Each structure stands twice: as C-alpha cells, then as structure tokens.
mmCIF file of C-alpha atoms in Angstrom:
data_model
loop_
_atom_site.group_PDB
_atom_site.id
_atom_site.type_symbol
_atom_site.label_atom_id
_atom_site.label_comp_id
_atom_site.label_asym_id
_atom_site.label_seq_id
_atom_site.Cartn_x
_atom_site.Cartn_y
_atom_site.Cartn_z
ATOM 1 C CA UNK R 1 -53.601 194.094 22.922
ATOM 2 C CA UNK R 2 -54.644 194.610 26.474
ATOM 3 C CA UNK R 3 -56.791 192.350 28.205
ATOM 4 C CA UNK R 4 -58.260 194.949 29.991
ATOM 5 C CA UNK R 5 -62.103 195.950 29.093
ATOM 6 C CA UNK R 6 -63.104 199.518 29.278
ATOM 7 C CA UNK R 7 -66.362 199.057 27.611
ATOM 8 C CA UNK R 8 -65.245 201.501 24.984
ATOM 9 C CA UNK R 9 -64.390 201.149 21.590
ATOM 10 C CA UNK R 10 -60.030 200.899 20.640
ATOM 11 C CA UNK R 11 -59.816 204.223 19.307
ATOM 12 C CA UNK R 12 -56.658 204.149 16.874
ATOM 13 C CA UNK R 13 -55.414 207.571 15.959
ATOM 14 C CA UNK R 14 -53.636 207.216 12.482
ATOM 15 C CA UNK R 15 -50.357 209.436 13.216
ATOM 16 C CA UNK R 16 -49.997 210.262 9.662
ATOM 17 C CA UNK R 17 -52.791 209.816 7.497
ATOM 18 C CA UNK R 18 -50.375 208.332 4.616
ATOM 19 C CA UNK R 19 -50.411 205.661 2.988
ATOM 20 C CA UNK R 20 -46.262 205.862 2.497
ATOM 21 C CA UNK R 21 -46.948 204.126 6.473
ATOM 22 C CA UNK R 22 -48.298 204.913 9.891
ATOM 23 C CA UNK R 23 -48.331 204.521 13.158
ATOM 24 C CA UNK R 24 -51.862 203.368 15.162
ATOM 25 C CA UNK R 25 -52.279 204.406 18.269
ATOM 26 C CA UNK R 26 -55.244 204.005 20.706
ATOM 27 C CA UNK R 27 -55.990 206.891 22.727
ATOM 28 C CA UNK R 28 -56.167 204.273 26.082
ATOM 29 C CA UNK R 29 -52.458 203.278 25.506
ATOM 30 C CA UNK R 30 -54.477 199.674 24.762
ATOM 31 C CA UNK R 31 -52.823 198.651 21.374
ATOM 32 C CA UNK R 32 -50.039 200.548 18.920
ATOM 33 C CA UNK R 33 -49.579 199.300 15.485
ATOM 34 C CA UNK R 34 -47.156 199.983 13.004
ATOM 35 C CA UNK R 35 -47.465 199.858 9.412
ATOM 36 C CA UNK R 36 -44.113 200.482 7.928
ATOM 37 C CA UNK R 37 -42.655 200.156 4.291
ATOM 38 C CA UNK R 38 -39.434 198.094 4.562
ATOM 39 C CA UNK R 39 -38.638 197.726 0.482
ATOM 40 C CA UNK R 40 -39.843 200.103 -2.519
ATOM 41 C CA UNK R 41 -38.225 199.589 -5.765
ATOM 42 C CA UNK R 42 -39.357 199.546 -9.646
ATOM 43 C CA UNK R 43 -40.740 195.757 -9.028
ATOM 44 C CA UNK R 44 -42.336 196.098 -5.807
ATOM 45 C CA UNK R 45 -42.954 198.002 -2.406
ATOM 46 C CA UNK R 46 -43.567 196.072 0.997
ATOM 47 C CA UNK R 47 -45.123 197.322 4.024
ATOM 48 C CA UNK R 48 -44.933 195.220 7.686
ATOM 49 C CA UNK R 49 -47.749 195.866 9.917
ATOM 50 C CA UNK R 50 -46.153 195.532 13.427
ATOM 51 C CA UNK R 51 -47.541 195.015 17.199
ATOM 52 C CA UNK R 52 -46.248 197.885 18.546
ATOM 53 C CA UNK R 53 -48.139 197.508 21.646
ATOM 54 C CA UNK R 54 -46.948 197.432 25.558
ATOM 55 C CA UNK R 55 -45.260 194.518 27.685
ATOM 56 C CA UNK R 56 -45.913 192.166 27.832
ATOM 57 C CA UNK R 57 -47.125 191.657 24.209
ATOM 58 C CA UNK R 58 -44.192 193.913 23.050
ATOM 59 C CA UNK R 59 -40.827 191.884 22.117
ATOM 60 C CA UNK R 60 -37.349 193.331 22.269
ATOM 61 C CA UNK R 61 -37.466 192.186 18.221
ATOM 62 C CA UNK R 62 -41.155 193.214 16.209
ATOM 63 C CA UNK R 63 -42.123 190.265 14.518
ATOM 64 C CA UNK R 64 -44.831 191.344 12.070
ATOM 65 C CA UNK R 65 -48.226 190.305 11.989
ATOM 66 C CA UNK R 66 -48.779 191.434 8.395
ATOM 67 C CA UNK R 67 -47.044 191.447 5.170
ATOM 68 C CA UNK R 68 -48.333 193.801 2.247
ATOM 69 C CA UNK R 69 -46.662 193.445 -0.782
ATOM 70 C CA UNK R 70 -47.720 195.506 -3.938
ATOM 71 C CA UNK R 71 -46.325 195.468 -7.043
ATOM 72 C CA UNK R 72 -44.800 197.471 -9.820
ATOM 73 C CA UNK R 73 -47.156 200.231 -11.030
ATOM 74 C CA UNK R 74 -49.122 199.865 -7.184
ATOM 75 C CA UNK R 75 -50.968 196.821 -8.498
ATOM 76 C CA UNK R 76 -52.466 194.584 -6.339
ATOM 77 C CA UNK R 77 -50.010 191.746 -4.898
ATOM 78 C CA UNK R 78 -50.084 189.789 -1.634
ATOM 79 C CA UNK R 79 -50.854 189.458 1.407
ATOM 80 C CA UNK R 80 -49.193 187.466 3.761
ATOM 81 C CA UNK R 81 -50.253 186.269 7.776
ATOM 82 C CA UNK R 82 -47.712 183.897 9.334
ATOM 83 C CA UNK R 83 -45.421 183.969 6.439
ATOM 84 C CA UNK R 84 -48.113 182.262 4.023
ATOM 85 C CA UNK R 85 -48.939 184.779 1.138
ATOM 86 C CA UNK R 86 -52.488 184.630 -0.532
ATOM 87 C CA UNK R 87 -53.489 186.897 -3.770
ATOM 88 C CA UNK R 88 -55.033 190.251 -2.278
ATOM 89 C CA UNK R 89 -57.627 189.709 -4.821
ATOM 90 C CA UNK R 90 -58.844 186.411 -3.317
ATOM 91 C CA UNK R 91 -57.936 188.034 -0.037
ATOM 92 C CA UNK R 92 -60.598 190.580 -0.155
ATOM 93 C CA UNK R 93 -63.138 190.153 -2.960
ATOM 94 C CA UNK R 94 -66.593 191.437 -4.305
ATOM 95 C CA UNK R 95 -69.809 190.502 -3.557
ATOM 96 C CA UNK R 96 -71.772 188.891 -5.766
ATOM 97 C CA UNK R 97 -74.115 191.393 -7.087
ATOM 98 C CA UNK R 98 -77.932 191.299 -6.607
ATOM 99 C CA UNK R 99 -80.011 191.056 -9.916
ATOM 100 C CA UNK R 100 -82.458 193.363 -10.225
ATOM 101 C CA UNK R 101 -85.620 192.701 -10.671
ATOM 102 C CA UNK R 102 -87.518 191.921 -14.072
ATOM 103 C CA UNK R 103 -89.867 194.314 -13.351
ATOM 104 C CA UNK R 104 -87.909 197.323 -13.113
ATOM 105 C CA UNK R 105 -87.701 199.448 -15.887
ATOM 106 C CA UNK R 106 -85.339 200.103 -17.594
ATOM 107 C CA UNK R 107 -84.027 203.521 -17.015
ATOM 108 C CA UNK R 108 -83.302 201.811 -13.363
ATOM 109 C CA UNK R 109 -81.843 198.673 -14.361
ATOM 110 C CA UNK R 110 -79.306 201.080 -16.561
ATOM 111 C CA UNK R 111 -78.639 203.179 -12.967
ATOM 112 C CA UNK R 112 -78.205 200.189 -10.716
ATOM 113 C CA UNK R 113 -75.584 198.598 -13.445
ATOM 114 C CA UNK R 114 -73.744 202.164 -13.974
ATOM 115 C CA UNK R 115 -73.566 202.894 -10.276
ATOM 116 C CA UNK R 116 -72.515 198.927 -9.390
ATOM 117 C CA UNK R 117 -70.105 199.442 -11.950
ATOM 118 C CA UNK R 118 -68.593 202.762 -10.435
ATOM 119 C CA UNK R 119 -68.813 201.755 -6.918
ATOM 120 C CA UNK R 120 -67.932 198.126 -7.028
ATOM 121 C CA UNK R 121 -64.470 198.859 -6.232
ATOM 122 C CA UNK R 122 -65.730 200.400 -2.483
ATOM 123 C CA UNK R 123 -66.772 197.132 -1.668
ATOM 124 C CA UNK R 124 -64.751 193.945 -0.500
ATOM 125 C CA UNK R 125 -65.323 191.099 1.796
ATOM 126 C CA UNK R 126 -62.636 188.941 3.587
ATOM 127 C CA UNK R 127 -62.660 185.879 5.885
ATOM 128 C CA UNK R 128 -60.722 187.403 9.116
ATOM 129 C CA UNK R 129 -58.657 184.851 11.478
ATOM 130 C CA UNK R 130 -61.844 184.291 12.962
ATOM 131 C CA UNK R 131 -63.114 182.346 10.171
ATOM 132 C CA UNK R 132 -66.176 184.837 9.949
ATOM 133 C CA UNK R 133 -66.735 186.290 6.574
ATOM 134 C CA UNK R 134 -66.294 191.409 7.086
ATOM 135 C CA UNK R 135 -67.136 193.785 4.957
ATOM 136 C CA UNK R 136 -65.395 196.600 4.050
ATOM 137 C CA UNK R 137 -67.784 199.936 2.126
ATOM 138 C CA UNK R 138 -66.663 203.723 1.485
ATOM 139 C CA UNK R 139 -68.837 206.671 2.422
ATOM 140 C CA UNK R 140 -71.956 204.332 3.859
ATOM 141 C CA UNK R 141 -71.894 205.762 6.815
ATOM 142 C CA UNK R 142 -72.559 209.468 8.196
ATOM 143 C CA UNK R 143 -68.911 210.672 8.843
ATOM 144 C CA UNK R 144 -67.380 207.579 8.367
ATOM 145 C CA UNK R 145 -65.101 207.028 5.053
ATOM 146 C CA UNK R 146 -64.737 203.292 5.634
ATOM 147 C CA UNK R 147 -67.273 200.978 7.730
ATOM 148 C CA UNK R 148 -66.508 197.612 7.947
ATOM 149 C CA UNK R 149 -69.754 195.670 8.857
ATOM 150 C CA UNK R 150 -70.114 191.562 9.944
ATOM 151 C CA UNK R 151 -72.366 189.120 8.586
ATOM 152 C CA UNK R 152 -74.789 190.533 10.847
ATOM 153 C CA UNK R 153 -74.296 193.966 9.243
ATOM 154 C CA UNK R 154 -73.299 195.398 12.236
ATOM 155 C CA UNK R 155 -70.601 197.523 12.130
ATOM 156 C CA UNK R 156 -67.486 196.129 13.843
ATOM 157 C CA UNK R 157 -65.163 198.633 12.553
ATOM 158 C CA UNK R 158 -64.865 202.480 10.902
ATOM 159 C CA UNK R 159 -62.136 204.573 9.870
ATOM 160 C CA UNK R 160 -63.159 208.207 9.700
ATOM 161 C CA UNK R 161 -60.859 211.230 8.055
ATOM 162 C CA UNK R 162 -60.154 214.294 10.122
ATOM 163 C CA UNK R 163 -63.193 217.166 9.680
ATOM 164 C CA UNK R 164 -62.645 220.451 8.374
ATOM 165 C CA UNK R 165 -62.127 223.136 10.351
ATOM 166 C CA UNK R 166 -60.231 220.587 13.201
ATOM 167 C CA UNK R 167 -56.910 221.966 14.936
ATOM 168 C CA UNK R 168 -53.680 220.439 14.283
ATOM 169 C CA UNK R 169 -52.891 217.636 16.559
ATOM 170 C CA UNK R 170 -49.617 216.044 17.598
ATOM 171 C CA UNK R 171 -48.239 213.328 16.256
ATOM 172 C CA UNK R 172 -52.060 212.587 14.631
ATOM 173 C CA UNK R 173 -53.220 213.259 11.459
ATOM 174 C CA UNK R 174 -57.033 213.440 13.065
ATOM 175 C CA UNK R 175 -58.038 210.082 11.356
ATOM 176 C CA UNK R 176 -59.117 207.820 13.623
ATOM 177 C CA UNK R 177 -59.736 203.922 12.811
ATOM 178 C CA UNK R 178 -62.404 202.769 15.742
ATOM 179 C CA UNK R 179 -62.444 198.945 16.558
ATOM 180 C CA UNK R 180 -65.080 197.611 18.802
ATOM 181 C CA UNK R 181 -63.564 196.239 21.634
ATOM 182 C CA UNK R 182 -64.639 193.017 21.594
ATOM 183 C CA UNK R 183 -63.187 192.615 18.003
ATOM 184 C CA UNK R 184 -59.883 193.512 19.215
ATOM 185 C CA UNK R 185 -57.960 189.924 18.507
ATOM 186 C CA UNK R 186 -59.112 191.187 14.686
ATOM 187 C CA UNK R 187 -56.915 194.063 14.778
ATOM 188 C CA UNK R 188 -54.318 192.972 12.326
ATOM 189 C CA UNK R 189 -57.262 191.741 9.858
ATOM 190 C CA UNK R 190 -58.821 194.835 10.371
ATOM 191 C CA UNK R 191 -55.887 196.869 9.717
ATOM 192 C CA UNK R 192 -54.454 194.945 7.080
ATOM 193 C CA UNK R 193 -57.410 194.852 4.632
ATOM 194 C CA UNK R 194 -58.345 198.437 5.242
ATOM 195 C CA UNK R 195 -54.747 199.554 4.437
ATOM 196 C CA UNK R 196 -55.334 197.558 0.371
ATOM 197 C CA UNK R 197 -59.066 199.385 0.373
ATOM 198 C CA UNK R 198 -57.451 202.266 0.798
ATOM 199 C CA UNK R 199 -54.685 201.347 -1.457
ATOM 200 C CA UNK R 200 -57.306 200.421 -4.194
ATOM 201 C CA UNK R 201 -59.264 203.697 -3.969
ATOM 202 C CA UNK R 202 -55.978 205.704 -4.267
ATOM 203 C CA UNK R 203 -54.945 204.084 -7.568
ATOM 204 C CA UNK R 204 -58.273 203.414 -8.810
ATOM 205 C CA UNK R 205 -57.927 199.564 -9.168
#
C-alpha cells in the first residue's frame, strides 16, 4: 500500500466480478490485491488473498495476508490472518437486535421481526486489525450493494456493482470496492470479510 496521500479514496476495480477469485486493482496503481482459490475439492475450497501491490511492498514470493477456507456444500469455515484460523461465524457476527417497543402494535412488531428475520443475514460486524469494531450492510446505501460503516457510522468502505447500460471495460468487471484512504492499512480486513458477505448472500447462509 503506498504511502503516498492523494486525498482520494483507493478505488479497487474488481477485474472479474466472481466470486471463483479476483484481482483488485486501484485505479492510482496504489494497492493490487489478489484473491485466488488455491484448493477446491468435495471437503473444502480455499481462497488466498494476496498483496499484489508494487515494490517495495511486493516480494519475489506472495505471502498471503488472508486465508478463506469454506467448506463442503459452501458452508461457512475459517478465516485465517497470520496463520491463526478463527470460525467465520465469530469472525463476522450479528448485531444484537433492538427490541421494539411495547407500545407498538402489533401489525409492526410482526413487520420488524419478519423483515429482521429476512435481512439479518445482510448484516455482520467484525473487529478489524485495528481493534475497532465495522460493519458490513447490503443495499443501505444509494448505488452501493455493500457499505461498510465504523462505530461512528460513517462509512469507511463500499463495494458497488457495475450499472446497467455501462460499456465493457478491460480487464474490469465495472465493480468497484472504494476504501477511504485513510483506512488503507484495513485493506485485507476489508477485503477479506466482504469476500464471506458476499459468499453468504450467494448461498443464502
């Protein structure tokens, strides 16, 4: 990640768009992540997340930042920074819903458990390297398809699908995962949980 500041936002553009893995590439040349699958069989599949990014943070051997390891079926598995793997569901878990109040009626109370019942799923939190607690929501935010907010619930992060009616691009799928810049040591965090959000919308889990 380059220690320059632009006072701009990274602006990853997500090569492919896939979840089978992806490059990430900001349109500055400032950081270039790789998310790649290195093992899919009946048990498992594994994806590295890799800093693909210029000298002198880029080594003549990728060591990844990232391990993603989902298991047979595409359940949930682990996730693993520095080698030490964690559950992805303690990784990135709900927030505790609110309890409405007792003098709602009832027609609302039934709406606000029905739709925290079908959206609950759009919603995680995670502790990043920082120690500070993200947020990660689906379809929040005006042309955004993920926002990922801080305790402050300011938005720190979005990843936003290409628009209809946009040319083809090369070697971009027109997604684009914005980072502010001064969250840019979070980029792995960042990338990492939105990849199982994604991966937990896609197979409904």
């Amino acid at each position: 990640m380059s220690a320059t500041r632009y006072g701009l936002p990274y602006m990853l553009e997500d090569t492919t768009g896939s979840l089978s893995g992806s490059e990430f590439v900001d349109i500055h040349e400032r950081m270039h992540f790789a998310v790649r699958c290195t093992l899919r069989d009946a048990r498992q599949t594994v994806y590295m997340i890799y800093n693909m990014g210029p000298a002198p943070l880029q080594r003549a051997v990728h060591l990844p930042l990232a391990g993603l390891t989902f298991g047979a079926d595409n359940a949930l598995g682990t996730i693993s920074f520095a080698g030490v793997p964690m559950p992805m569901r303690n990784y990135l878990f709900k927030p505790p819903q609110r309890v409405p109040s007792l003098a709602v009626s009832p027609a609302i109370l039934l709406r606000c458990i029905a739709s925290g019942s079908s959206s609950s799923h759009k919603v995680r939190r995670f502790v990043a390297s920082d120690g500070q607690t993200y947020q990660w929501a689906r379809r929040t935010q005006p042309n955004q398809e993920w926002t990922c907010t801080n305790s402050n619930a300011l938005i720190v992060a979005s990843y936003s699908l290409k628009t209809a009616g946009e040319p083809e691009y090369n070697r971009s799928s027109g997604c684009i995962l914005e980072l502010a810049e001064e969250c840019g040591n979070l980029a792995p965090d960042i990338l990492a949980s939105l990849w199982i959000m994604r991966h937990i919308v896609e197979y409904n889990l």
